[in-house]
Structure formats: structure tokens, C-alpha cells
Coordinates of C-alpha atoms in Angstrom, one line a residue:
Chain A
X1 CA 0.0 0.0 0.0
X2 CA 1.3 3.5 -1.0
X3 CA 2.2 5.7 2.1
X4 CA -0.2 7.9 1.8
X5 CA -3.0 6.0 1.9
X6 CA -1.8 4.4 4.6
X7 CA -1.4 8.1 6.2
X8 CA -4.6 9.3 5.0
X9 CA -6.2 6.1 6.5
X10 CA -4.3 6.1 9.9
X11 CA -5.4 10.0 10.2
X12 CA -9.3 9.6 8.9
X13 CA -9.2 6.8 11.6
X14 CA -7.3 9.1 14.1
X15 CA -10.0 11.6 13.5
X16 CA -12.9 9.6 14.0
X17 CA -12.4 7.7 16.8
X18 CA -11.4 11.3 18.6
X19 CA -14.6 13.5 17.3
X20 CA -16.3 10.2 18.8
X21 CA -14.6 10.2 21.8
X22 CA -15.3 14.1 22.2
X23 CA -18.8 14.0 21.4
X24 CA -19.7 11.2 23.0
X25 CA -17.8 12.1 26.8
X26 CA -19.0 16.0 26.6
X27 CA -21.4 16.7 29.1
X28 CA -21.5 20.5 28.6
X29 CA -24.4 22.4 27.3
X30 CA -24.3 24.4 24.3
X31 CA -23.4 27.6 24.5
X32 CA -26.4 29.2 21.6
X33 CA -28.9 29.6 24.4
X34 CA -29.5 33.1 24.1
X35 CA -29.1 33.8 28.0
X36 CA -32.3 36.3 28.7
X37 CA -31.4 39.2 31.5
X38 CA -28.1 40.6 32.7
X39 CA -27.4 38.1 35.1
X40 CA -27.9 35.0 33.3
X41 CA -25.5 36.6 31.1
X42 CA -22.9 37.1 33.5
X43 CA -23.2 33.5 34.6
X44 CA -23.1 32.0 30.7
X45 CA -19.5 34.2 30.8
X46 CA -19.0 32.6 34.1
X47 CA -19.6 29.0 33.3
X48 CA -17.5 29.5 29.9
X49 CA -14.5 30.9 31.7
X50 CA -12.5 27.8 33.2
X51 CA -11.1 27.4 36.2
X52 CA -7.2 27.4 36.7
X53 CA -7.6 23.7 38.3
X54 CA -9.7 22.6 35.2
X55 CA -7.3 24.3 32.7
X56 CA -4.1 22.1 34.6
X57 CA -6.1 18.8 34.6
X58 CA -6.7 19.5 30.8
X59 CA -3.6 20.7 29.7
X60 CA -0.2 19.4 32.2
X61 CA -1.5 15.9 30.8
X62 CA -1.2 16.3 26.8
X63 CA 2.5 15.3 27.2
X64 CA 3.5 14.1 30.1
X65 CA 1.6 13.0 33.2
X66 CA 0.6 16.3 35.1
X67 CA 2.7 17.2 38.5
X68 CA 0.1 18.2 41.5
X69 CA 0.1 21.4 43.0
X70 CA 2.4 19.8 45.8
X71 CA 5.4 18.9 43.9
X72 CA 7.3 22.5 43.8
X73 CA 6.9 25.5 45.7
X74 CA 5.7 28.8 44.6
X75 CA 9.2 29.9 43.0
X76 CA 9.9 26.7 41.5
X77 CA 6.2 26.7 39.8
X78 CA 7.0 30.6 38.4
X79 CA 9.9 29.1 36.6
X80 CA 8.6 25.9 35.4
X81 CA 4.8 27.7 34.1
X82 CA 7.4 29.9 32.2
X83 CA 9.2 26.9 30.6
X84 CA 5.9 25.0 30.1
X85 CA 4.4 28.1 28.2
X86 CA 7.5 28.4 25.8
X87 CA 7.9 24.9 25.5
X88 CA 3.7 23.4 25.2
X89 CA 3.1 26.8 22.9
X90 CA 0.5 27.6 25.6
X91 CA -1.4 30.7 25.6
X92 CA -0.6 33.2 28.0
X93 CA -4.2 32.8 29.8
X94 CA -3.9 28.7 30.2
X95 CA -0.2 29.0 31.7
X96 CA -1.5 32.5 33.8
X97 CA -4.4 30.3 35.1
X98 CA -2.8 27.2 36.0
X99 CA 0.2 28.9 37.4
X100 CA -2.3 30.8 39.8
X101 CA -3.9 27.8 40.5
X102 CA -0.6 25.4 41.4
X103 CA 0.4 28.4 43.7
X104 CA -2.6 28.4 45.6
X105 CA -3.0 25.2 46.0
X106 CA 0.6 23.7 47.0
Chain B
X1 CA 30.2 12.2 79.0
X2 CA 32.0 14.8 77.9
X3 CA 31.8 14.0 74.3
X4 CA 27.7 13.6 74.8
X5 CA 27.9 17.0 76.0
X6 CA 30.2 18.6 73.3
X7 CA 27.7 16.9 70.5
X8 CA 24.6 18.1 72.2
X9 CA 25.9 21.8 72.4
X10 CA 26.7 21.9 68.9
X11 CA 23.4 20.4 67.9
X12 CA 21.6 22.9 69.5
X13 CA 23.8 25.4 68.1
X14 CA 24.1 24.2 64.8
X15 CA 20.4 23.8 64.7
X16 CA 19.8 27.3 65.4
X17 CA 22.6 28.4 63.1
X18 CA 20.7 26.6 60.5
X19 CA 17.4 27.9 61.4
X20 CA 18.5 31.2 61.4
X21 CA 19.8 30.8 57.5
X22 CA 15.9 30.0 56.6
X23 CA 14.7 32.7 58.9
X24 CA 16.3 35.5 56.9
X25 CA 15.7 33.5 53.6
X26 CA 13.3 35.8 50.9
X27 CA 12.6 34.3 47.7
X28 CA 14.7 36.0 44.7
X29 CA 13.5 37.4 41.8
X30 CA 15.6 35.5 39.8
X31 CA 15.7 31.8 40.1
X32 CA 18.0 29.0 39.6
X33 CA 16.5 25.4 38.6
X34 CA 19.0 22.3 38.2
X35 CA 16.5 19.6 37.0
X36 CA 16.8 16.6 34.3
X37 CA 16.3 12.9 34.3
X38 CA 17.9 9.7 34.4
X39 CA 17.4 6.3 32.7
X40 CA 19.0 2.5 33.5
X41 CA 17.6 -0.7 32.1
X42 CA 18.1 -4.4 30.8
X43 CA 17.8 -5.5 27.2
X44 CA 17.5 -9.2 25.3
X45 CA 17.6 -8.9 21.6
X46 CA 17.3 -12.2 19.6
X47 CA 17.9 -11.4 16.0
X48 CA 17.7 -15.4 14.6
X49 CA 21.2 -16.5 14.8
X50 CA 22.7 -13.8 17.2
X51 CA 21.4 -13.1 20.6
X52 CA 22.7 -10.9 23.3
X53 CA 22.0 -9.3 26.2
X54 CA 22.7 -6.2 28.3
X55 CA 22.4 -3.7 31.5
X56 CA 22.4 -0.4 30.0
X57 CA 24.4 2.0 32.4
X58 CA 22.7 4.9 33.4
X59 CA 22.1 8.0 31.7
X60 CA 21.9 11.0 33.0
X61 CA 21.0 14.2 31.4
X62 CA 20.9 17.7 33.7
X63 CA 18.5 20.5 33.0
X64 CA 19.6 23.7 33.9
X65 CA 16.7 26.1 34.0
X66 CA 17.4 30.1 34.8
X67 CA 14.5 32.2 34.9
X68 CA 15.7 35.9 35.1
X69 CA 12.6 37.7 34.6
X70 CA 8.7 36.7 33.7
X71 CA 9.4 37.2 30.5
X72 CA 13.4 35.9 30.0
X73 CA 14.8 32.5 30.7
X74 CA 17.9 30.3 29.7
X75 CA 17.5 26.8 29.0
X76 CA 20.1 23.8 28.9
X77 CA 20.3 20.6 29.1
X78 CA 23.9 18.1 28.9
X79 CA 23.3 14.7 27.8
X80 CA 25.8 12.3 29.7
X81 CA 25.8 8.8 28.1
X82 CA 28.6 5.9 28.1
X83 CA 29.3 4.9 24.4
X84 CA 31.6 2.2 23.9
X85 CA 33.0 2.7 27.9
X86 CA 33.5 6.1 26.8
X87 CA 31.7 8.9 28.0
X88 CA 30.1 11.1 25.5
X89 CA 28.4 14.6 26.4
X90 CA 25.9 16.1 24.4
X91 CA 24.6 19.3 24.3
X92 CA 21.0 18.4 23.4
X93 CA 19.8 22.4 24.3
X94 CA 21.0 25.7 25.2
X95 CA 18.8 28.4 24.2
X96 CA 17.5 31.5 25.8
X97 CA 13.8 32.4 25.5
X98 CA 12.7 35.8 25.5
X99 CA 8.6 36.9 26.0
X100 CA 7.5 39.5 23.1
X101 CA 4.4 39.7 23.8
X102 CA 1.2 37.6 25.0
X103 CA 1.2 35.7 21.1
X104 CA 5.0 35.6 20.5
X105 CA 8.2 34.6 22.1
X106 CA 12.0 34.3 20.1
X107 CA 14.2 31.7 21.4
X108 CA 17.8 31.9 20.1
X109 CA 20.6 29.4 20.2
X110 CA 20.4 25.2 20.1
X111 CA 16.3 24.5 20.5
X112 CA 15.3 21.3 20.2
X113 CA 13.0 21.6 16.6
X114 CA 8.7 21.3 16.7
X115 CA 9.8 19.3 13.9
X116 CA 6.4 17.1 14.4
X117 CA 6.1 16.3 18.6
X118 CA 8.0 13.7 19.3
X119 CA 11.3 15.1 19.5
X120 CA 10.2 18.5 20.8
X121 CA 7.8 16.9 23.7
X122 CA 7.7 13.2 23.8
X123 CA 11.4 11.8 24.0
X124 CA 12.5 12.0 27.2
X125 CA 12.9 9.0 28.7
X126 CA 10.3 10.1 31.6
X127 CA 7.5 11.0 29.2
X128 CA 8.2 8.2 26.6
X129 CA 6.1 5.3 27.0
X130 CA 8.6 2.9 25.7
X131 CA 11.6 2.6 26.5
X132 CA 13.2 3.4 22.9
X133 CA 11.9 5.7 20.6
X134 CA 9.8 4.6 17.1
X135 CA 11.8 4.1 14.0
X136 CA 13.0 6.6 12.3
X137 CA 14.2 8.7 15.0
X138 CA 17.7 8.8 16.9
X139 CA 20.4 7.9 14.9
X140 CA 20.5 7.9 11.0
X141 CA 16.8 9.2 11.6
X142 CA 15.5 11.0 9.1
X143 CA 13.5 14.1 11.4
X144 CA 16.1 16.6 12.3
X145 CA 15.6 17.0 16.4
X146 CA 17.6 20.3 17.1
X147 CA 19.1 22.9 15.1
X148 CA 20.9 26.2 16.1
X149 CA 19.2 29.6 15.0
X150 CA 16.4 31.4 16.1
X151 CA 13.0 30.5 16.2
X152 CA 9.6 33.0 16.7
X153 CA 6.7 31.2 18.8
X154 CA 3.4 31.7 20.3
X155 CA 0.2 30.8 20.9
X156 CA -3.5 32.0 20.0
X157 CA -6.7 31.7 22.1
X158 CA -9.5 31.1 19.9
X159 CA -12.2 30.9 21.9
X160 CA -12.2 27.4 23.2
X161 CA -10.0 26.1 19.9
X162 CA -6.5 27.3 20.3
X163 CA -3.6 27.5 17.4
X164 CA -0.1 27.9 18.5
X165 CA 2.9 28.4 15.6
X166 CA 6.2 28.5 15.1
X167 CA 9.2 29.6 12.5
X168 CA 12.7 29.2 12.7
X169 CA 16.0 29.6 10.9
X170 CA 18.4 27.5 11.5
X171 CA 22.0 26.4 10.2
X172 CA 20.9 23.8 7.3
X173 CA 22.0 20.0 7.1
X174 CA 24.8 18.4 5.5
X175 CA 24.5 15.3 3.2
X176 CA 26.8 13.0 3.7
X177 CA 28.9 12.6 0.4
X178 CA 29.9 9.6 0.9
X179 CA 33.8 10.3 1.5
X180 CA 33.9 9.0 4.6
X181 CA 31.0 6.6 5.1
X182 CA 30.5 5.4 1.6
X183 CA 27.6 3.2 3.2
X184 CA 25.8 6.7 4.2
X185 CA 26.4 8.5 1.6
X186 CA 23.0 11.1 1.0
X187 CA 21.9 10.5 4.7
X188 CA 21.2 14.3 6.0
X189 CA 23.0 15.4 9.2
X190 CA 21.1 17.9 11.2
X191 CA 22.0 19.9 14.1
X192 CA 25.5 20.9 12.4
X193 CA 27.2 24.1 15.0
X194 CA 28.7 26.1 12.1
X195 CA 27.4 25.9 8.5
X196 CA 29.1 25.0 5.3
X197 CA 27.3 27.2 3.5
X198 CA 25.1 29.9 2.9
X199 CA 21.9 28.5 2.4
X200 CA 19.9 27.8 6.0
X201 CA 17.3 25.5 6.7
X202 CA 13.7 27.3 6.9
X203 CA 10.9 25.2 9.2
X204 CA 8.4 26.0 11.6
X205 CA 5.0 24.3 12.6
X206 CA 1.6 25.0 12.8
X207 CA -0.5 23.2 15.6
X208 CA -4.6 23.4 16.0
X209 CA -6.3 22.1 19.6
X210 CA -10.2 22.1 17.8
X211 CA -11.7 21.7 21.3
X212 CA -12.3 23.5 23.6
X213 CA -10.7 20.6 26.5
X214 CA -7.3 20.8 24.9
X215 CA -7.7 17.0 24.5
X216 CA -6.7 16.8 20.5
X217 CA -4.0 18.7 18.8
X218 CA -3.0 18.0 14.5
X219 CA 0.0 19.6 13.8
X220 CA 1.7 19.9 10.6
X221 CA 5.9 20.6 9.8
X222 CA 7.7 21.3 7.6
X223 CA 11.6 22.1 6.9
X224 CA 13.4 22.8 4.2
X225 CA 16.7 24.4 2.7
X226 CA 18.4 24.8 -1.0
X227 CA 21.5 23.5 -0.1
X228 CA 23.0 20.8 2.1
X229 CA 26.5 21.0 0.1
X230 CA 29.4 22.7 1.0
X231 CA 30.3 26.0 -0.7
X232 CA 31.9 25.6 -4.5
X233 CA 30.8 21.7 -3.7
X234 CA 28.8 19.6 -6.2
X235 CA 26.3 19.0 -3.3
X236 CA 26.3 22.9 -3.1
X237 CA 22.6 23.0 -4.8
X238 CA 21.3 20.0 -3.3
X239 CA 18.4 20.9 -1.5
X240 CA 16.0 19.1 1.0
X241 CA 12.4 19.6 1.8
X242 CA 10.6 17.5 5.0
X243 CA 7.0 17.4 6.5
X244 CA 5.7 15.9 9.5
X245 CA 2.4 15.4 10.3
X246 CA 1.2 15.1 13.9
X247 CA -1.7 14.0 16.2
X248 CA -2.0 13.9 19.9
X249 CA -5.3 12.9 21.8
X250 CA -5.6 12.9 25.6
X251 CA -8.3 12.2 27.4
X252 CA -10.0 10.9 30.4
X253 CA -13.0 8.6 29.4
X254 CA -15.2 7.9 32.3
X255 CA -16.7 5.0 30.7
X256 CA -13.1 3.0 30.0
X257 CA -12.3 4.3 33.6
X258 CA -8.9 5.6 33.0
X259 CA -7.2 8.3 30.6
X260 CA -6.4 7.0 26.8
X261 CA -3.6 8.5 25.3
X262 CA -2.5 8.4 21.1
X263 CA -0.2 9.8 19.6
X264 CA 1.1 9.7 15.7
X265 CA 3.4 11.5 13.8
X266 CA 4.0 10.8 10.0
X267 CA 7.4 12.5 8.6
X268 CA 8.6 12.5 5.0
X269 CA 12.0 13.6 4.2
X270 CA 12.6 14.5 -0.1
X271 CA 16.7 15.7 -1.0
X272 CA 17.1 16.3 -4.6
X273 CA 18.9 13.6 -6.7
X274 CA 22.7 13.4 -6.4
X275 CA 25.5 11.3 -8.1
X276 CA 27.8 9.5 -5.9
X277 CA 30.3 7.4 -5.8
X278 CA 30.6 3.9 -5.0
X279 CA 34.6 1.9 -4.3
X280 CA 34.6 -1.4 -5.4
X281 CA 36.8 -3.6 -3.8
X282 CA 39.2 -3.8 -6.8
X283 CA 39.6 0.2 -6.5
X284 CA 37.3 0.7 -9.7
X285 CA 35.3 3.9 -9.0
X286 CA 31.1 3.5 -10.2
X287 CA 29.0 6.8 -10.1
X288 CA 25.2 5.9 -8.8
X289 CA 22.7 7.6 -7.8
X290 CA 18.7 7.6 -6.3
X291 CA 15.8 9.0 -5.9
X292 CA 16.5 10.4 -2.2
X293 CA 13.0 9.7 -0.5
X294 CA 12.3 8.5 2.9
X295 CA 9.4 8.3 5.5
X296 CA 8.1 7.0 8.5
X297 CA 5.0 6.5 10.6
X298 CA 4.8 5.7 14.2
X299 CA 1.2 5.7 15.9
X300 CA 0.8 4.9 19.9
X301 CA -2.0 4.0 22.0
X302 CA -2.0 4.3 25.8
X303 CA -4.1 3.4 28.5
X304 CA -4.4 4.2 32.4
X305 CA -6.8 3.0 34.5
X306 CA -6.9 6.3 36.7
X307 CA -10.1 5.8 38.2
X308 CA -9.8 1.9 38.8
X309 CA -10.3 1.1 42.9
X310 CA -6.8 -0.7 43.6
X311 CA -4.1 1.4 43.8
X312 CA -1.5 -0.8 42.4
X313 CA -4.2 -1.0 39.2
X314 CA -4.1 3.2 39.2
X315 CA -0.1 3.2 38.3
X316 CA -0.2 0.5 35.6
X317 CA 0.0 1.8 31.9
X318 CA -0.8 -0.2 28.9
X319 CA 1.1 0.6 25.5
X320 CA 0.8 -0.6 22.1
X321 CA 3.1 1.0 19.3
X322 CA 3.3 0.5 15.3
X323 CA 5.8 2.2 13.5
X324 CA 7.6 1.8 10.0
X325 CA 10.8 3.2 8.2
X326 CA 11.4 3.6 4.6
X327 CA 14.9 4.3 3.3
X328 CA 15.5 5.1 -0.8
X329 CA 15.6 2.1 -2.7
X330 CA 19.6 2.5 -4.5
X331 CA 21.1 3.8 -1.4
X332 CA 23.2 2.1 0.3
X333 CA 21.6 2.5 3.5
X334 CA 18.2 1.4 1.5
X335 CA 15.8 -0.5 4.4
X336 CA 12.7 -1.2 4.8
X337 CA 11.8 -2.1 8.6
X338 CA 8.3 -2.5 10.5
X339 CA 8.3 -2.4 14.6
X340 CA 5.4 -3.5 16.9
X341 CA 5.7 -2.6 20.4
X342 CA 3.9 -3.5 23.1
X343 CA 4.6 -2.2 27.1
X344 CA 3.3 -2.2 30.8
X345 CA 4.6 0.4 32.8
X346 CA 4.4 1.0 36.2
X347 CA 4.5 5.0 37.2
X348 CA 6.3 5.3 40.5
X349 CA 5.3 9.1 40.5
X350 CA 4.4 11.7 37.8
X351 CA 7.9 11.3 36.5
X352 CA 9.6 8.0 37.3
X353 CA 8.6 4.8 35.7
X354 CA 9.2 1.3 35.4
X355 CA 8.7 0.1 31.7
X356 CA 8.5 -3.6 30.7
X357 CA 8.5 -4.0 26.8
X358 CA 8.4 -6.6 23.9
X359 CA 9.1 -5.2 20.7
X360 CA 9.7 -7.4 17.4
X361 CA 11.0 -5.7 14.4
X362 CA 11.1 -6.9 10.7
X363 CA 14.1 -5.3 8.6
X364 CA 14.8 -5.3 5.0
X365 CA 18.1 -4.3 3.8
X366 CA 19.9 -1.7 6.4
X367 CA 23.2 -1.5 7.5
X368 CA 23.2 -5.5 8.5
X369 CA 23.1 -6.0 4.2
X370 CA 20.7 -7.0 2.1
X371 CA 17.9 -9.9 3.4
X372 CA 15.1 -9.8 6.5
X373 CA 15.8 -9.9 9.5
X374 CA 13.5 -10.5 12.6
X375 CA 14.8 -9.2 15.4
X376 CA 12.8 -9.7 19.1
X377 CA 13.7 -7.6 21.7
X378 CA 12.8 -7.9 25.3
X379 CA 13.4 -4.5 27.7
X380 CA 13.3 -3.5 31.3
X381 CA 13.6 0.2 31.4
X382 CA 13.6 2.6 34.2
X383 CA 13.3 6.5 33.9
X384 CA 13.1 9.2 36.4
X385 CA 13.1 13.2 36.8
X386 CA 14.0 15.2 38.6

């Protein structure tokens, strides 16, 4: 088989079994509801703004497994969210967020 | 008595001494990391008609991490490994980082290349699954893993998709003419500290997270340069171009229990056709040459059982690996090799692991000469950071 059906193949499956994966394990609403008053807007920012502990558990796992909160103190996690944003090509909020949140709770 | 006296005394002093030291202690603005990992293991390889077996000594490679401001750091890591009882030292990076802005950083010096993920992210022998890495990497790999130049990267928030990119310029690769290894000759060498010439390589990557969870990430690479020759050389003009493609999901599946993990990265390297020569054993000289084309595949899939009850069940990992190599058919270094790989680790902590693998490889051609070989291998690796 050429190589790049054997590519195209190994991505289409790649694809598919992680859109299923996605859609099926996503337990979050849509976000198209228009929200009605002030306040039901504030909370639909709210809810779609994610916590700093939600960000690590999603992120410090894509490569390696993640290190808790415990493992380094507050200097040591400056440094390392530093090196982890260069590094992971994280945006600054995710590694702003997660740094916060390893600080807070080592 | 007298001595029991004496120690106590300068216990109590000493103690206080010390105490005082982290009394007074404020934390710096700069700081000063010394981190890195270690790996030691045991190997059976049965190739047919030749077996042998091994403890690997240790090695040990030292990060040195230096953050001087929020938005400037220094990174390095030495690479301490025993080659043939000699010790070799490697530089694998020493770069220095600098924070543009919230979308862009420059790094300057040796980086390790986003030359696809594996190199960049995934080697170390802490976050590798297996205890080797998939064909086509390492030595006589065909994916360059570090280069010297500067590189522009950053990272966009979409609005739950994110896109992070990055460019670089480094000093391009070198073919090997064949002068010295006549077996190697149009093999690339990457990672070269002064160039030949004035052409330099040109790469960067582009990488898309679709969701908003961060689980999946496609990435696509590419490198390329218009000469890997040296100046006034007839490699001079020989020029390269090489792609990677990249996929990475991660995520915790509440129905399997545990956190699956895949990862694949397809790279294809293309060097314009050359004429070398080949020494026959008489001393006759034969000009060949072929079309200089190789690829490989590797595709991973990992399993922990996070939220199993048992404890000792939580640390196990399951791994399964395929991966392929395709070397140019007229070279003399043409192979063709397959590599299934199969592993159960146990994770100590979040960075030290135990990794028991079988791997069986089929090669055709290669350096061992024409034919196929099988080759099982049986490994007991251990890895740890620090």
C-alpha cells in the first residue's frame, strides 16, 4: 500500500475515533442559548471561563503525566509555568491560570 | 560524658545556626533550577542467529533552568551517556527564550525543533512510554531533532480552539557525500554548530487544539533548505524539503475508567537527486545515484486506568506502538523495517517509571546488508526526573 493511503487512512481513523470520543464524553451544554437578562449573562461568561484547576487537569497531561500542585513551591512553579508556556506553545491565559492555581493550592 | 555534652551543644547550636539561615531567607526574583532525568535498564535482543543481552548504564541528562525575569529565561540541558565505555556529552539544548508579547516569544541558540512532537515533547525518557523511541528517529533518523538559530513562537486563544505556531531559521544540514562513510552517503546530518554554507534550513510548525478541552491537537511541519552541500561543492545546490504530520489525543473517558492517550506522527524527508560514488573492492570507482526519498510512521496508544479502585491497578500503563521506516531504494543504507511494540509500565510518581516491553521488528536491507531480519527484543527500562 502507498504511504499515503496508509497516512490518509491512519489520520481519517485518528479523526474519527477522537470526534467520537469528544462528542460522546462532553457533558457541557451548548453555548447558543441566548441567555435572557443581565445576570444569566454574566453566569453563561462565568460558566464558559474555566477554572485554573480545570485548565491544569486539561492541559499538564497532553504530554507528560501532570505534577500536582504539591510537587514544587511557589518559585519553582514561576519558573517551570514559564518553561511550560515556551515549551507546550500555551497561551498566555492557560499557563496565567494554571500557574495561579498550582500556587494556591501547593 | 564529655563528648555527649560537646555533640549536644553543637546540635543545639548548629540547629539554630541553620534555622537562622531560613529565617532571613526571601525568595529572589531570579531563580535557579538544576532539574533533568535519568534512565537505566536491561535488554534481550534475539535477532535469529545472534542473541545478546545487556544492562544499560545509566544516563543521566541535567536540565539547567534560569529564569531571570517573567518574561526571560535560559534553558540547557547536557546529555551524559557511556558509548563504547566512553563517556560522551551532548549538548541536546541551550537556548535563551525571550517573552514578546502575549502571542509571541523568540528563542535563540540550540532548541530542540517542533519538527512534528516527538522530538520536541515526547522523547524524554520520563514521558516516553517505551523505552526506545519509534523508527525513524535517533540515529540515521530521518526528522532533524535540534538545530541552532532562532525560532519566533506563540500561541493564540481562539475561543475554546487554540492555534499555537512557530518559525525558525536554522544552520541547514549536510549530506553525507559519501567520502567517509561510503555506506551513508546522501543521509542528512542535522544539528551541524557552524554551517558549510550559505543556504539555511527554513521550518516551523503549525499546531490546531479544535476543542475546547485541549484534548486533541493536529500539527503539521515542515523544513526545508536549498543546499545541504558545501560552498563551491557539487552538493552545493542539493536541496531538501521535509514534513511531518502530527496528532496527539488525551483524554479521560469515564466509561473506560482511565485516561487514553494516542499519539502519531508521520514525517517524510525528499533531497534532490545526487550522483555519488561507489569503491569497489578492486579500486574501480562506479557513479550511482537515487531518488532520495524516505518516510516513517509511528502511531501509539495508551491506557491508564486512573479511576480503577486498587491502587496498584491506578499506576499500571498499557502501551501498544506500530511504526515503519522507509529508506531510498539505491542507497546504500536502502531499508525497509516495520516495529510492533507492546509495554506495561508501572508510574512510580508523575515522572519515574518502570517500563517492561516486547518489541519485534522486521528489517529489510539496512546496514546489516541486504535480506530480512527478525529481530525480538525484550526491555526493562527505568526513567526518572528530577
Amino acid at each position: 500500500m502507498k504511504t499515503v493511503y496508509k497516512l490518509i487512512i491512519a489520520l481519517v481513523i485518528l479523526a474519527t475515533t477522537g470526534l467520537t470520543v469528544v462528542a460522546c464524553s462532553s457533558t457541557k451544554g451548548t453555548y447558543s442559548d441566548v441567555p435572557a437578562t443581565a445576570d444569566a449573562v454574566a453566569e453563561e461568561e462565568f460558566k464558559m471561563e474555566k477554572s485554573g484547576a480545570q485548565l491544569w487537569g486539561e492541559t499538564c497531561n497532553r504530554c507528560h503525566i501532570a505534577p500536582s500542585p504539591a510537587d514544587y513551591n511557589d518559585t519553582d512553579w514561576e519558573t517551570i509555568s514559564l518553561h511550560m508556556r515556551v515549551r507546550a506553545n500555551l497561551t498566555e491565559k492557560e499557563s496565567m491560570k494554571i500557574e495561579e492555581f498550582l500556587k494556591s493550592a501547593n | 560524658m564529655k563528648k555527649l555534652l560537646v555533640f549536644t551543644t553543637l546540635l543545639v547550636l548548629g540547629s539554630s545556626i541553620y534555622g537562622q539561615t531560613y529565617n532571613t531567607f526571601e525568595p529572589s526574583k531570579t531563580q535557579f533550577m538544576l532539574r533533568g532525568y535519568g534512565h537505566t535498564g536491561f535488554e534481550y535482543m534475539d535477532s535469529g542467529d545472534e542473541t545478546e543481552s545487556t544492562f544499560l548504564g545509566s544516563a543521566f541528562a541535567p536540565i539547567f533552568l534560569y529564569k531571570h525575569s517573567d518574561r526571560l529565561m535560559f534553558e540547557a540541558e547536557l546529555e551524559f551517556v557511556l558509548e563504547s565505555n566512553e563517556l560522551e556529552i551532548g549538548l541536546e539544548y541551550a537556548d535563551v527564550m525571550y517573552v514578546l508579547n502575549k502571542n509571541m516569544t523568540v528563542r535563540a541558540g540550540k532548541f530542540l525543533l517542533p519538527f512534528g512532537t516527538f522530538m520536541e515533547r515526547l522523547h524524554p525518557a520520563w514521558i516516553n512510554r517505551l523505552p526506545n523511541a519509534p523508527l525513524g528517529y535517533g540515529h540515521d533518523g530521518i526528522a532533524p531533532s535540534s538545530g541552532i538559530g532562532v525560532e519566533l513562537r506563540g500561541a493564540f486563544d481562539l475561543g475554546g480552539p487554540k492555534l499555537n505556531y512557530s518559525v525558525y531559521s536554522t544552520n541547514g544540514p549536510r549530506i553525507k557525500d559519501g567520502s567517509e562513510e561510503p555506506e551513508e552517503a546522501g543521509i542528512l546530518q542535522f544539528a551541524n554548530y557552524e554551517d558549510t554554507n550559505l543556504a539555511k534550513a527554513y521550518g516551523g510548525r503549525i499546531g490546531l487544539l479544535p476543542f475546547s478541552d485541549s484534548s486533541t491537537e493536529i500539527g503539521f511541519s515542515a523544513y526545508s533548505t536549498s543546499g545541504t552541500g558545501e560552498e563551491d561543492s557539487e552538493f552545493e545546490d542539493i536541496g531538501a524539503f521535509l514534513y511531518a504530520l502530527d496528532f496527539s489525543l488525551v483524554k479521560q473517558i469515564p466509561g473506560l475508567s482511565g485516561i487514553v492517550d494516542v499519539k502519531a506522527q508521520y514525517n517524510s524527508s525528499n533531497v534532490d537527486t545526487a550522483t555519488f560514488i561507489e569503491m569497489h573492492e578492486d579500486g574501480d570507482e562506479e557513479e550511482y545515484s537515487f531518488d532520495n526519498q524516505s518516510n516513517s510512521f509511528y502511531a501509539q496508544l495508551s491506557y491508564r486506568p486512573t479511576m480503577a479502585n486498587s491502587d496498584f491497578v491506578k499506576k499500571l500503563e498499557f502501551v501498544g506502538r506500530y511504526s515503519d521506516f522507509n529508506a531510498p531504494e539505491g542507497a546504500e543504507w536502502e531499508e525497509k523495517s516495520t516495529q510492533y511494540a507492546f509495554g506495561l509500565n508501572y508510574w512510580l510518581s508523575w515522572r519515574s517509571v518502570v517500563k517492561l516491553s516486547y518489541q519485534t521488528t522486521e528489517t529489510e536491507g539496512g546496514h546489516d546488508g541486504d535480506g530480512i531480519t527478525n529481530t525480538d527484543g525484550l526491555f526493562l527500562h527505568w526513567a526518572i526526573g528530577f
